[in-house]
């Protein structure tokens, strides 16, 4: 039986450690639970929102006046080198499970927090590997028709940090199947370890943040070339890191209340434990204005807003 909780503090469910209470909160562990939760929202005529790992959201200080559906469906099955996993499972669980079975291909994504559903929705990526790369299919609940549908990769319309699940909010990712590449367990684990070290060297991971606050923007040729000259790295598909622009625009280390733009990565907004959503929004507004004034570039948030 699915339990309905009331007035649940949401900040504990986010890596940013920010957010007020949910009027109602349900943790779902199966498709049946998910359908029950949606039925509850419909019956009470209240809005609902999906929350999984909470590693890419900014939740309002006032919380969410509706039902938060907390995804925890995490069953994992295997068929040859294909692994099917519930959307509420952690991405890291998938990569580790695969490694122990001598299956690799996703090692570059080691250390990305959050769930399978969150990774599929945002096409999470690191060091050149994107969620879509090994994905075979996604099982989706269409909340308009209550039907389960299977999407192949093409139907997911993946692009940089995006998919059809971002634009069509009626779809909920229920599970996903990935085709891994057979390899040697020890070599796969070593690669995972190397990637973790690389991530830690690049920027501290163990902080209260929502990861990158802004999406890396597409910029003009001049900015792309400046980035190449300064960093010795070519821009990818015309995009440069938002963090680089934020540094140049003087947002680096800027603080509003308990929220500060990161020292080693200005695109990570870090909560010192006292920060609020309001302060994060204020810092975001300053950041956007400075980058627009300096470079004529309009930054767009990568984090999803809940309750605003
Ligand atoms: C320290 C740190 C490092 C990070 N590094 C990276 C990185 O290297 N690369 C990268 O791409 N990202 C990175 N992120 C961002 C984040 O980890 C990813 O975006 C992650 O995939 C989000 O998953 P989640 O389960 O936490 O989603 P949540 O934050 O819970 O939700 C994000 C959005 O997805 C929706 N959603 C979640 N599950 C489902 C579902 N089953 N169906 C439909 N919608 C759903 C939610 O409604 C919400 O709109 C980082 C974050 C942190 C805190």
mmCIF file of C-alpha atoms and ligand atoms in Angstrom:
data_model
loop_
_atom_site.group_PDB
_atom_site.id
_atom_site.type_symbol
_atom_site.label_atom_id
_atom_site.label_comp_id
_atom_site.label_asym_id
_atom_site.label_seq_id
_atom_site.Cartn_x
_atom_site.Cartn_y
_atom_site.Cartn_z
ATOM 1 C CA UNK A 1 0.000 0.000 0.000
ATOM 2 C CA UNK A 2 1.351 3.375 -0.999
ATOM 3 C CA UNK A 3 1.627 5.822 1.902
ATOM 4 C CA UNK A 4 0.524 9.452 1.540
ATOM 5 C CA UNK A 5 2.609 11.764 3.705
ATOM 6 C CA UNK A 6 1.679 15.367 4.378
ATOM 7 C CA UNK A 7 3.790 18.511 4.814
ATOM 8 C CA UNK A 8 7.087 16.827 4.002
ATOM 9 C CA UNK A 9 10.232 18.978 3.958
ATOM 10 C CA UNK A 10 11.656 18.711 0.448
ATOM 11 C CA UNK A 11 15.129 20.063 1.025
ATOM 12 C CA UNK A 12 16.309 16.699 2.386
ATOM 13 C CA UNK A 13 15.422 15.233 -0.998
ATOM 14 C CA UNK A 14 17.667 17.609 -2.936
ATOM 15 C CA UNK A 15 21.448 17.859 -3.294
ATOM 16 C CA UNK A 16 21.070 21.669 -3.053
ATOM 17 C CA UNK A 17 19.454 21.238 0.394
ATOM 18 C CA UNK A 18 16.891 23.903 -0.459
ATOM 19 C CA UNK A 19 13.091 23.901 -0.598
ATOM 20 C CA UNK A 20 9.971 24.158 1.538
ATOM 21 C CA UNK A 21 7.354 21.497 2.217
ATOM 22 C CA UNK A 22 5.312 19.345 -0.124
ATOM 23 C CA UNK A 23 1.597 19.419 0.689
ATOM 24 C CA UNK A 24 1.503 15.685 -0.162
ATOM 25 C CA UNK A 25 4.379 13.291 -0.760
ATOM 26 C CA UNK A 26 4.349 9.723 -2.059
ATOM 27 C CA UNK A 27 7.279 7.403 -2.669
ATOM 28 C CA UNK A 28 6.545 5.011 -5.510
ATOM 29 C CA UNK A 29 8.279 1.683 -6.007
ATOM 30 C CA UNK A 30 6.382 0.283 -8.970
ATOM 31 C CA UNK A 31 4.282 1.252 -11.963
ATOM 32 C CA UNK A 32 1.195 0.344 -9.937
ATOM 33 C CA UNK A 33 2.258 2.799 -7.193
ATOM 34 C CA UNK A 34 2.856 5.467 -9.817
ATOM 35 C CA UNK A 35 -0.630 5.001 -11.229
ATOM 36 C CA UNK A 36 -2.082 5.158 -7.682
ATOM 37 C CA UNK A 37 -0.220 8.402 -7.009
ATOM 38 C CA UNK A 38 -1.476 9.963 -10.244
ATOM 39 C CA UNK A 39 -4.985 8.823 -9.396
ATOM 40 C CA UNK A 40 -4.664 10.516 -5.988
ATOM 41 C CA UNK A 41 -3.651 13.820 -7.636
ATOM 42 C CA UNK A 42 -6.530 13.596 -10.095
ATOM 43 C CA UNK A 43 -9.080 12.731 -7.406
ATOM 44 C CA UNK A 44 -8.017 15.705 -5.274
ATOM 45 C CA UNK A 45 -7.629 17.983 -8.305
ATOM 46 C CA UNK A 46 -4.096 18.984 -7.298
ATOM 47 C CA UNK A 47 -0.951 19.421 -9.380
ATOM 48 C CA UNK A 48 1.824 16.845 -9.154
ATOM 49 C CA UNK A 49 5.510 16.877 -9.845
ATOM 50 C CA UNK A 50 8.077 14.109 -10.290
ATOM 51 C CA UNK A 51 11.127 14.167 -8.036
ATOM 52 C CA UNK A 52 13.870 11.547 -8.206
ATOM 53 C CA UNK A 53 17.478 12.112 -7.086
ATOM 54 C CA UNK A 54 16.817 15.835 -6.591
ATOM 55 C CA UNK A 55 20.225 16.690 -8.079
ATOM 56 C CA UNK A 56 19.030 19.093 -10.762
ATOM 57 C CA UNK A 57 16.170 21.003 -9.154
ATOM 58 C CA UNK A 58 15.596 24.271 -7.341
ATOM 59 C CA UNK A 59 12.570 24.002 -5.075
ATOM 60 C CA UNK A 60 10.827 27.183 -3.891
ATOM 61 C CA UNK A 61 11.158 28.207 -0.235
ATOM 62 C CA UNK A 62 7.352 27.970 -0.108
ATOM 63 C CA UNK A 63 7.550 24.341 -1.210
ATOM 64 C CA UNK A 64 5.066 22.678 -3.547
ATOM 65 C CA UNK A 65 1.327 22.975 -2.973
ATOM 66 C CA UNK A 66 0.416 19.655 -4.529
ATOM 67 C CA UNK A 67 1.689 16.077 -4.708
ATOM 68 C CA UNK A 68 5.373 15.260 -5.011
ATOM 69 C CA UNK A 69 5.850 11.820 -6.547
ATOM 70 C CA UNK A 70 9.193 10.498 -5.371
ATOM 71 C CA UNK A 71 10.496 7.918 -7.860
ATOM 72 C CA UNK A 72 12.044 4.877 -6.196
ATOM 73 C CA UNK A 73 11.184 2.102 -8.646
ATOM 74 C CA UNK A 74 14.580 0.498 -8.994
ATOM 75 C CA UNK A 75 14.201 -3.078 -10.231
ATOM 76 C CA UNK A 76 17.055 -4.213 -12.428
ATOM 77 C CA UNK A 77 17.058 -7.138 -14.872
ATOM 78 C CA UNK A 78 19.540 -8.416 -17.389
ATOM 79 C CA UNK A 79 19.324 -10.105 -20.777
ATOM 80 C CA UNK A 80 22.755 -10.812 -22.273
ATOM 81 C CA UNK A 81 24.492 -7.438 -22.360
ATOM 82 C CA UNK A 82 21.177 -5.528 -22.127
ATOM 83 C CA UNK A 83 20.184 -4.160 -18.736
ATOM 84 C CA UNK A 84 16.701 -2.859 -17.935
ATOM 85 C CA UNK A 85 16.402 -0.682 -14.855
ATOM 86 C CA UNK A 86 13.629 1.241 -13.072
ATOM 87 C CA UNK A 87 13.624 5.029 -13.533
ATOM 88 C CA UNK A 88 13.942 5.570 -9.774
ATOM 89 C CA UNK A 89 17.230 3.662 -9.517
ATOM 90 C CA UNK A 90 20.447 5.637 -9.263
ATOM 91 C CA UNK A 91 22.520 5.982 -12.396
ATOM 92 C CA UNK A 92 25.546 4.897 -10.365
ATOM 93 C CA UNK A 93 23.778 1.643 -9.436
ATOM 94 C CA UNK A 94 23.434 0.866 -13.128
ATOM 95 C CA UNK A 95 27.083 1.601 -13.932
ATOM 96 C CA UNK A 96 28.291 -0.446 -10.937
ATOM 97 C CA UNK A 97 25.930 -3.350 -11.626
ATOM 98 C CA UNK A 98 27.110 -3.458 -15.241
ATOM 99 C CA UNK A 99 30.787 -3.313 -14.228
ATOM 100 C CA UNK A 100 30.369 -6.288 -11.881
ATOM 101 C CA UNK A 101 28.897 -8.268 -14.769
ATOM 102 C CA UNK A 102 31.860 -7.311 -16.976
ATOM 103 C CA UNK A 103 29.845 -4.787 -18.976
ATOM 104 C CA UNK A 104 31.127 -1.325 -19.775
ATOM 105 C CA UNK A 105 30.599 1.691 -22.005
ATOM 106 C CA UNK A 106 29.223 4.129 -19.446
ATOM 107 C CA UNK A 107 32.321 4.594 -17.277
ATOM 108 C CA UNK A 108 32.695 8.250 -18.331
ATOM 109 C CA UNK A 109 29.420 8.953 -16.550
ATOM 110 C CA UNK A 110 30.678 7.603 -13.223
ATOM 111 C CA UNK A 111 29.916 10.076 -10.459
ATOM 112 C CA UNK A 112 26.922 11.808 -12.037
ATOM 113 C CA UNK A 113 24.377 11.907 -9.220
ATOM 114 C CA UNK A 114 20.678 11.249 -9.670
ATOM 115 C CA UNK A 115 18.371 8.678 -11.155
ATOM 116 C CA UNK A 116 17.915 6.862 -14.437
ATOM 117 C CA UNK A 117 14.740 8.866 -15.166
ATOM 118 C CA UNK A 118 16.522 12.156 -14.497
ATOM 119 C CA UNK A 119 19.465 11.109 -16.677
ATOM 120 C CA UNK A 120 17.200 10.083 -19.561
ATOM 121 C CA UNK A 121 15.113 13.257 -19.347
ATOM 122 C CA UNK A 122 18.128 15.559 -19.364
ATOM 123 C CA UNK A 123 20.368 13.303 -21.497
ATOM 124 C CA UNK A 124 22.942 13.570 -18.699
ATOM 125 C CA UNK A 125 26.515 13.394 -19.933
ATOM 126 C CA UNK A 126 30.139 13.591 -18.898
ATOM 127 C CA UNK A 127 33.503 13.401 -20.656
ATOM 128 C CA UNK A 128 31.899 12.914 -24.065
ATOM 129 C CA UNK A 129 29.491 10.090 -23.130
ATOM 130 C CA UNK A 130 25.771 10.886 -23.148
ATOM 131 C CA UNK A 131 22.902 8.862 -21.657
ATOM 132 C CA UNK A 132 21.533 8.295 -25.157
ATOM 133 C CA UNK A 133 24.723 6.574 -26.357
ATOM 134 C CA UNK A 134 24.029 3.163 -24.814
ATOM 135 C CA UNK A 135 20.276 3.539 -24.526
ATOM 136 C CA UNK A 136 18.153 1.057 -26.446
ATOM 137 C CA UNK A 137 14.608 1.941 -25.378
ATOM 138 C CA UNK A 138 12.545 3.693 -22.726
ATOM 139 C CA UNK A 139 9.242 2.642 -21.206
ATOM 140 C CA UNK A 140 7.057 5.672 -20.729
ATOM 141 C CA UNK A 141 3.740 6.278 -18.997
ATOM 142 C CA UNK A 142 1.642 8.735 -20.970
ATOM 143 C CA UNK A 143 -0.356 10.428 -18.211
ATOM 144 C CA UNK A 144 -2.888 11.726 -20.742
ATOM 145 C CA UNK A 145 -3.986 8.248 -21.803
ATOM 146 C CA UNK A 146 -2.622 6.148 -18.889
ATOM 147 C CA UNK A 147 -0.917 3.996 -21.536
ATOM 148 C CA UNK A 148 2.565 2.504 -21.365
ATOM 149 C CA UNK A 149 4.561 3.112 -24.520
ATOM 150 C CA UNK A 150 8.011 1.998 -25.636
ATOM 151 C CA UNK A 151 10.187 4.703 -27.172
ATOM 152 C CA UNK A 152 13.247 3.856 -29.220
ATOM 153 C CA UNK A 153 16.167 6.299 -29.111
ATOM 154 C CA UNK A 154 14.938 8.220 -32.172
ATOM 155 C CA UNK A 155 11.544 8.834 -30.589
ATOM 156 C CA UNK A 156 13.230 10.283 -27.474
ATOM 157 C CA UNK A 157 14.511 13.269 -29.556
ATOM 158 C CA UNK A 158 17.733 13.522 -27.595
ATOM 159 C CA UNK A 159 19.910 16.576 -27.909
ATOM 160 C CA UNK A 160 22.344 18.431 -25.656
ATOM 161 C CA UNK A 161 20.888 18.103 -22.100
ATOM 162 C CA UNK A 162 17.433 17.521 -23.531
ATOM 163 C CA UNK A 163 14.880 15.000 -24.740
ATOM 164 C CA UNK A 164 11.203 14.733 -25.553
ATOM 165 C CA UNK A 165 10.621 14.172 -21.813
ATOM 166 C CA UNK A 166 11.636 17.761 -21.131
ATOM 167 C CA UNK A 167 9.238 19.264 -23.639
ATOM 168 C CA UNK A 168 6.332 16.809 -23.153
ATOM 169 C CA UNK A 169 5.609 16.879 -19.464
ATOM 170 C CA UNK A 170 2.811 14.357 -19.791
ATOM 171 C CA UNK A 171 5.406 11.591 -20.206
ATOM 172 C CA UNK A 172 6.914 9.882 -17.175
ATOM 173 C CA UNK A 173 9.939 7.649 -17.695
ATOM 174 C CA UNK A 174 9.178 4.293 -16.029
ATOM 175 C CA UNK A 175 12.251 2.286 -16.968
ATOM 176 C CA UNK A 176 15.040 2.184 -19.520
ATOM 177 C CA UNK A 177 17.052 -0.498 -21.302
ATOM 178 C CA UNK A 178 20.730 0.001 -22.079
ATOM 179 C CA UNK A 179 22.950 -2.153 -24.322
ATOM 180 C CA UNK A 180 26.379 -2.439 -22.695
ATOM 181 C CA UNK A 181 29.686 -3.516 -24.178
ATOM 182 C CA UNK A 182 31.307 -6.697 -22.807
ATOM 183 C CA UNK A 183 34.726 -6.087 -21.257
ATOM 184 C CA UNK A 184 36.928 -7.026 -18.316
ATOM 185 C CA UNK A 185 35.515 -6.198 -14.877
ATOM 186 C CA UNK A 186 38.871 -5.002 -13.507
ATOM 187 C CA UNK A 187 39.532 -2.699 -16.475
ATOM 188 C CA UNK A 188 36.016 -1.235 -16.346
ATOM 189 C CA UNK A 189 36.342 -0.560 -12.610
ATOM 190 C CA UNK A 190 39.755 1.051 -13.101
ATOM 191 C CA UNK A 191 38.287 3.369 -15.743
ATOM 192 C CA UNK A 192 35.463 4.277 -13.346
ATOM 193 C CA UNK A 193 37.961 5.044 -10.625
ATOM 194 C CA UNK A 194 40.033 7.220 -13.025
ATOM 195 C CA UNK A 195 36.937 9.175 -14.036
ATOM 196 C CA UNK A 196 36.007 9.781 -10.394
ATOM 197 C CA UNK A 197 39.506 11.141 -9.726
ATOM 198 C CA UNK A 198 39.212 13.362 -12.806
ATOM 199 C CA UNK A 199 35.849 14.715 -11.620
ATOM 200 C CA UNK A 200 37.183 15.454 -8.164
ATOM 201 C CA UNK A 201 40.225 17.215 -9.628
ATOM 202 C CA UNK A 202 37.988 19.322 -11.897
ATOM 203 C CA UNK A 203 35.614 20.476 -9.181
ATOM 204 C CA UNK A 204 34.610 19.318 -5.742
ATOM 205 C CA UNK A 205 31.638 16.953 -5.929
ATOM 206 C CA UNK A 206 30.727 16.690 -2.283
ATOM 207 C CA UNK A 207 28.910 20.015 -1.964
ATOM 208 C CA UNK A 208 25.358 21.282 -1.555
ATOM 209 C CA UNK A 209 24.541 22.270 -5.125
ATOM 210 C CA UNK A 210 22.302 21.333 -8.026
ATOM 211 C CA UNK A 211 25.213 20.714 -10.404
ATOM 212 C CA UNK A 212 25.501 23.131 -13.313
ATOM 213 C CA UNK A 213 22.956 25.896 -12.819
ATOM 214 C CA UNK A 214 23.005 27.010 -16.472
ATOM 215 C CA UNK A 215 23.205 25.128 -19.745
ATOM 216 C CA UNK A 216 26.389 25.723 -21.758
ATOM 217 C CA UNK A 217 25.234 28.306 -24.323
ATOM 218 C CA UNK A 218 25.767 28.463 -28.075
ATOM 219 C CA UNK A 219 27.956 31.471 -28.810
ATOM 220 C CA UNK A 220 29.341 33.351 -31.822
ATOM 221 C CA UNK A 221 32.563 32.385 -33.633
ATOM 222 C CA UNK A 222 34.633 35.043 -31.848
ATOM 223 C CA UNK A 223 33.784 33.691 -28.393
ATOM 224 C CA UNK A 224 34.357 30.114 -29.569
ATOM 225 C CA UNK A 225 37.823 31.089 -30.806
ATOM 226 C CA UNK A 226 38.651 33.003 -27.612
ATOM 227 C CA UNK A 227 37.690 29.933 -25.600
ATOM 228 C CA UNK A 228 39.882 27.713 -27.782
ATOM 229 C CA UNK A 229 42.834 30.113 -27.440
ATOM 230 C CA UNK A 230 42.492 30.463 -23.677
ATOM 231 C CA UNK A 231 41.709 26.873 -22.737
ATOM 232 C CA UNK A 232 43.348 24.964 -25.574
ATOM 233 C CA UNK A 233 40.078 23.023 -26.003
ATOM 234 C CA UNK A 234 37.709 23.374 -28.946
ATOM 235 C CA UNK A 235 34.112 24.355 -28.210
ATOM 236 C CA UNK A 236 31.626 21.515 -28.754
ATOM 237 C CA UNK A 237 28.881 22.160 -31.321
ATOM 238 C CA UNK A 238 29.329 25.908 -30.919
ATOM 239 C CA UNK A 239 28.845 25.763 -27.143
ATOM 240 C CA UNK A 240 31.253 27.054 -24.509
ATOM 241 C CA UNK A 241 31.032 26.310 -20.774
ATOM 242 C CA UNK A 242 28.660 28.679 -18.989
ATOM 243 C CA UNK A 243 31.185 28.593 -16.120
ATOM 244 C CA UNK A 244 33.866 30.150 -18.343
ATOM 245 C CA UNK A 245 31.575 33.074 -19.267
ATOM 246 C CA UNK A 246 30.548 33.478 -15.618
ATOM 247 C CA UNK A 247 34.206 33.665 -14.572
ATOM 248 C CA UNK A 248 34.971 36.299 -17.218
ATOM 249 C CA UNK A 249 31.879 38.295 -16.259
ATOM 250 C CA UNK A 250 33.087 38.444 -12.654
ATOM 251 C CA UNK A 251 30.445 36.135 -11.199
ATOM 252 C CA UNK A 252 33.148 33.820 -9.849
ATOM 253 C CA UNK A 253 32.833 33.571 -6.027
ATOM 254 C CA UNK A 254 29.954 36.083 -6.027
ATOM 255 C CA UNK A 255 27.689 35.556 -3.023
ATOM 256 C CA UNK A 256 24.044 36.307 -2.260
ATOM 257 C CA UNK A 257 23.239 35.342 1.329
ATOM 258 C CA UNK A 258 24.110 31.676 1.778
ATOM 259 C CA UNK A 259 24.525 30.948 -1.943
ATOM 260 C CA UNK A 260 27.860 31.401 -3.692
ATOM 261 C CA UNK A 261 29.024 30.854 -7.259
ATOM 262 C CA UNK A 262 31.667 28.112 -6.949
ATOM 263 C CA UNK A 263 35.355 28.841 -6.601
ATOM 264 C CA UNK A 264 36.553 26.195 -9.027
ATOM 265 C CA UNK A 265 33.357 26.148 -11.103
ATOM 266 C CA UNK A 266 31.266 29.339 -11.163
ATOM 267 C CA UNK A 267 28.360 27.462 -12.770
ATOM 268 C CA UNK A 268 27.913 25.452 -9.565
ATOM 269 C CA UNK A 269 25.924 27.535 -7.082
ATOM 270 C CA UNK A 270 26.867 26.317 -3.621
ATOM 271 C CA UNK A 271 24.655 26.461 -0.552
ATOM 272 C CA UNK A 272 26.608 27.004 2.685
ATOM 273 C CA UNK A 273 23.676 25.454 4.568
ATOM 274 C CA UNK A 274 21.815 28.715 5.172
ATOM 275 C CA UNK A 275 20.942 29.513 1.551
ATOM 276 C CA UNK A 276 17.407 29.913 0.217
ATOM 277 C CA UNK A 277 15.753 29.500 -3.164
ATOM 278 C CA UNK A 278 15.146 33.256 -3.237
ATOM 279 C CA UNK A 279 18.884 33.895 -2.869
ATOM 280 C CA UNK A 280 19.705 31.345 -5.580
ATOM 281 C CA UNK A 281 17.262 33.148 -7.904
ATOM 282 C CA UNK A 282 18.859 36.503 -7.085
ATOM 283 C CA UNK A 283 22.340 35.183 -7.819
ATOM 284 C CA UNK A 284 21.038 33.649 -11.065
ATOM 285 C CA UNK A 285 19.556 37.027 -12.062
ATOM 286 C CA UNK A 286 22.884 38.803 -11.408
ATOM 287 C CA UNK A 287 24.758 36.095 -13.346
ATOM 288 C CA UNK A 288 22.412 36.311 -16.340
ATOM 289 C CA UNK A 289 22.524 40.106 -16.458
ATOM 290 C CA UNK A 290 26.320 40.251 -16.288
ATOM 291 C CA UNK A 291 26.820 37.621 -19.005
ATOM 292 C CA UNK A 292 24.213 39.300 -21.235
ATOM 293 C CA UNK A 293 25.753 42.752 -20.771
ATOM 294 C CA UNK A 294 29.316 41.520 -21.245
ATOM 295 C CA UNK A 295 28.873 39.061 -24.130
ATOM 296 C CA UNK A 296 25.309 39.448 -25.442
ATOM 297 C CA UNK A 297 24.678 35.824 -24.450
ATOM 298 C CA UNK A 298 21.382 34.813 -22.821
ATOM 299 C CA UNK A 299 22.008 32.031 -20.275
ATOM 300 C CA UNK A 300 19.288 29.449 -19.723
ATOM 301 C CA UNK A 301 18.843 27.436 -16.557
ATOM 302 C CA UNK A 302 19.683 23.726 -16.575
ATOM 303 C CA UNK A 303 18.052 23.222 -13.159
ATOM 304 C CA UNK A 304 14.319 22.638 -13.120
ATOM 305 C CA UNK A 305 12.215 24.952 -10.956
ATOM 306 C CA UNK A 306 9.593 23.398 -8.702
ATOM 307 C CA UNK A 307 6.943 25.390 -6.848
ATOM 308 C CA UNK A 308 7.672 28.803 -8.409
HETATM 309 C C1 LIG B 1 27.608 17.563 -7.854
HETATM 310 C C2 LIG B 1 26.800 17.380 -9.115
HETATM 311 C C3 LIG B 1 27.432 17.000 -10.280
HETATM 312 C C4 LIG B 1 26.697 16.839 -11.463
HETATM 313 N N1 LIG B 1 27.349 16.466 -12.607
HETATM 314 C C5 LIG B 1 26.651 16.284 -13.746
HETATM 315 C C6 LIG B 1 27.334 15.869 -14.943
HETATM 316 O O1 LIG B 1 28.529 15.636 -14.968
HETATM 317 N N2 LIG B 1 26.576 15.706 -16.066
HETATM 318 C C7 LIG B 1 25.219 15.929 -16.081
HETATM 319 O O2 LIG B 1 24.595 15.750 -17.141
HETATM 320 N N3 LIG B 1 24.559 16.317 -14.968
HETATM 321 C C8 LIG B 1 25.237 16.498 -13.808
HETATM 322 N N4 LIG B 1 24.577 16.896 -12.665
HETATM 323 C C9 LIG B 1 23.137 17.179 -12.722
HETATM 324 C C10 LIG B 1 22.258 15.956 -12.335
HETATM 325 O O3 LIG B 1 22.995 14.991 -11.656
HETATM 326 C C11 LIG B 1 21.605 15.321 -13.542
HETATM 327 O O4 LIG B 1 20.840 16.263 -14.231
HETATM 328 C C12 LIG B 1 20.706 14.131 -13.151
HETATM 329 O O5 LIG B 1 20.483 13.346 -14.284
HETATM 330 C C13 LIG B 1 19.365 14.536 -12.553
HETATM 331 O O6 LIG B 1 18.688 13.362 -12.100
HETATM 332 P P1 LIG B 1 17.769 13.371 -10.804
HETATM 333 O O7 LIG B 1 17.219 12.033 -10.605
HETATM 334 O O8 LIG B 1 18.523 13.939 -9.647
HETATM 335 O O9 LIG B 1 16.623 14.373 -11.255
HETATM 336 P P2 LIG B 1 15.784 15.358 -10.319
HETATM 337 O O10 LIG B 1 16.672 16.475 -9.887
HETATM 338 O O11 LIG B 1 15.050 14.618 -9.289
HETATM 339 O O12 LIG B 1 14.757 15.921 -11.392
HETATM 340 C C14 LIG B 1 15.186 16.711 -12.481
HETATM 341 C C15 LIG B 1 14.018 16.828 -13.475
HETATM 342 O O13 LIG B 1 13.777 15.555 -14.052
HETATM 343 C C16 LIG B 1 12.412 15.172 -13.885
HETATM 344 N N5 LIG B 1 12.356 13.723 -13.721
HETATM 345 C C17 LIG B 1 13.043 12.957 -12.841
HETATM 346 N N6 LIG B 1 12.726 11.664 -13.007
HETATM 347 C C18 LIG B 1 11.835 11.610 -14.023
HETATM 348 C C19 LIG B 1 11.125 10.550 -14.649
HETATM 349 N N7 LIG B 1 11.264 9.273 -14.271
HETATM 350 N N8 LIG B 1 10.280 10.855 -15.664
HETATM 351 C C20 LIG B 1 10.114 12.153 -16.060
HETATM 352 N N9 LIG B 1 10.742 13.194 -15.485
HETATM 353 C C21 LIG B 1 11.597 12.919 -14.473
HETATM 354 C C22 LIG B 1 11.946 15.941 -12.650
HETATM 355 O O14 LIG B 1 10.544 16.151 -12.671
HETATM 356 C C23 LIG B 1 12.711 17.243 -12.810
HETATM 357 O O15 LIG B 1 12.027 18.088 -13.711
HETATM 358 C C24 LIG B 1 25.286 17.062 -11.476
HETATM 359 C C25 LIG B 1 24.631 17.425 -10.272
HETATM 360 C C26 LIG B 1 25.385 17.581 -9.101
HETATM 361 C C27 LIG B 1 24.669 17.948 -7.840
#
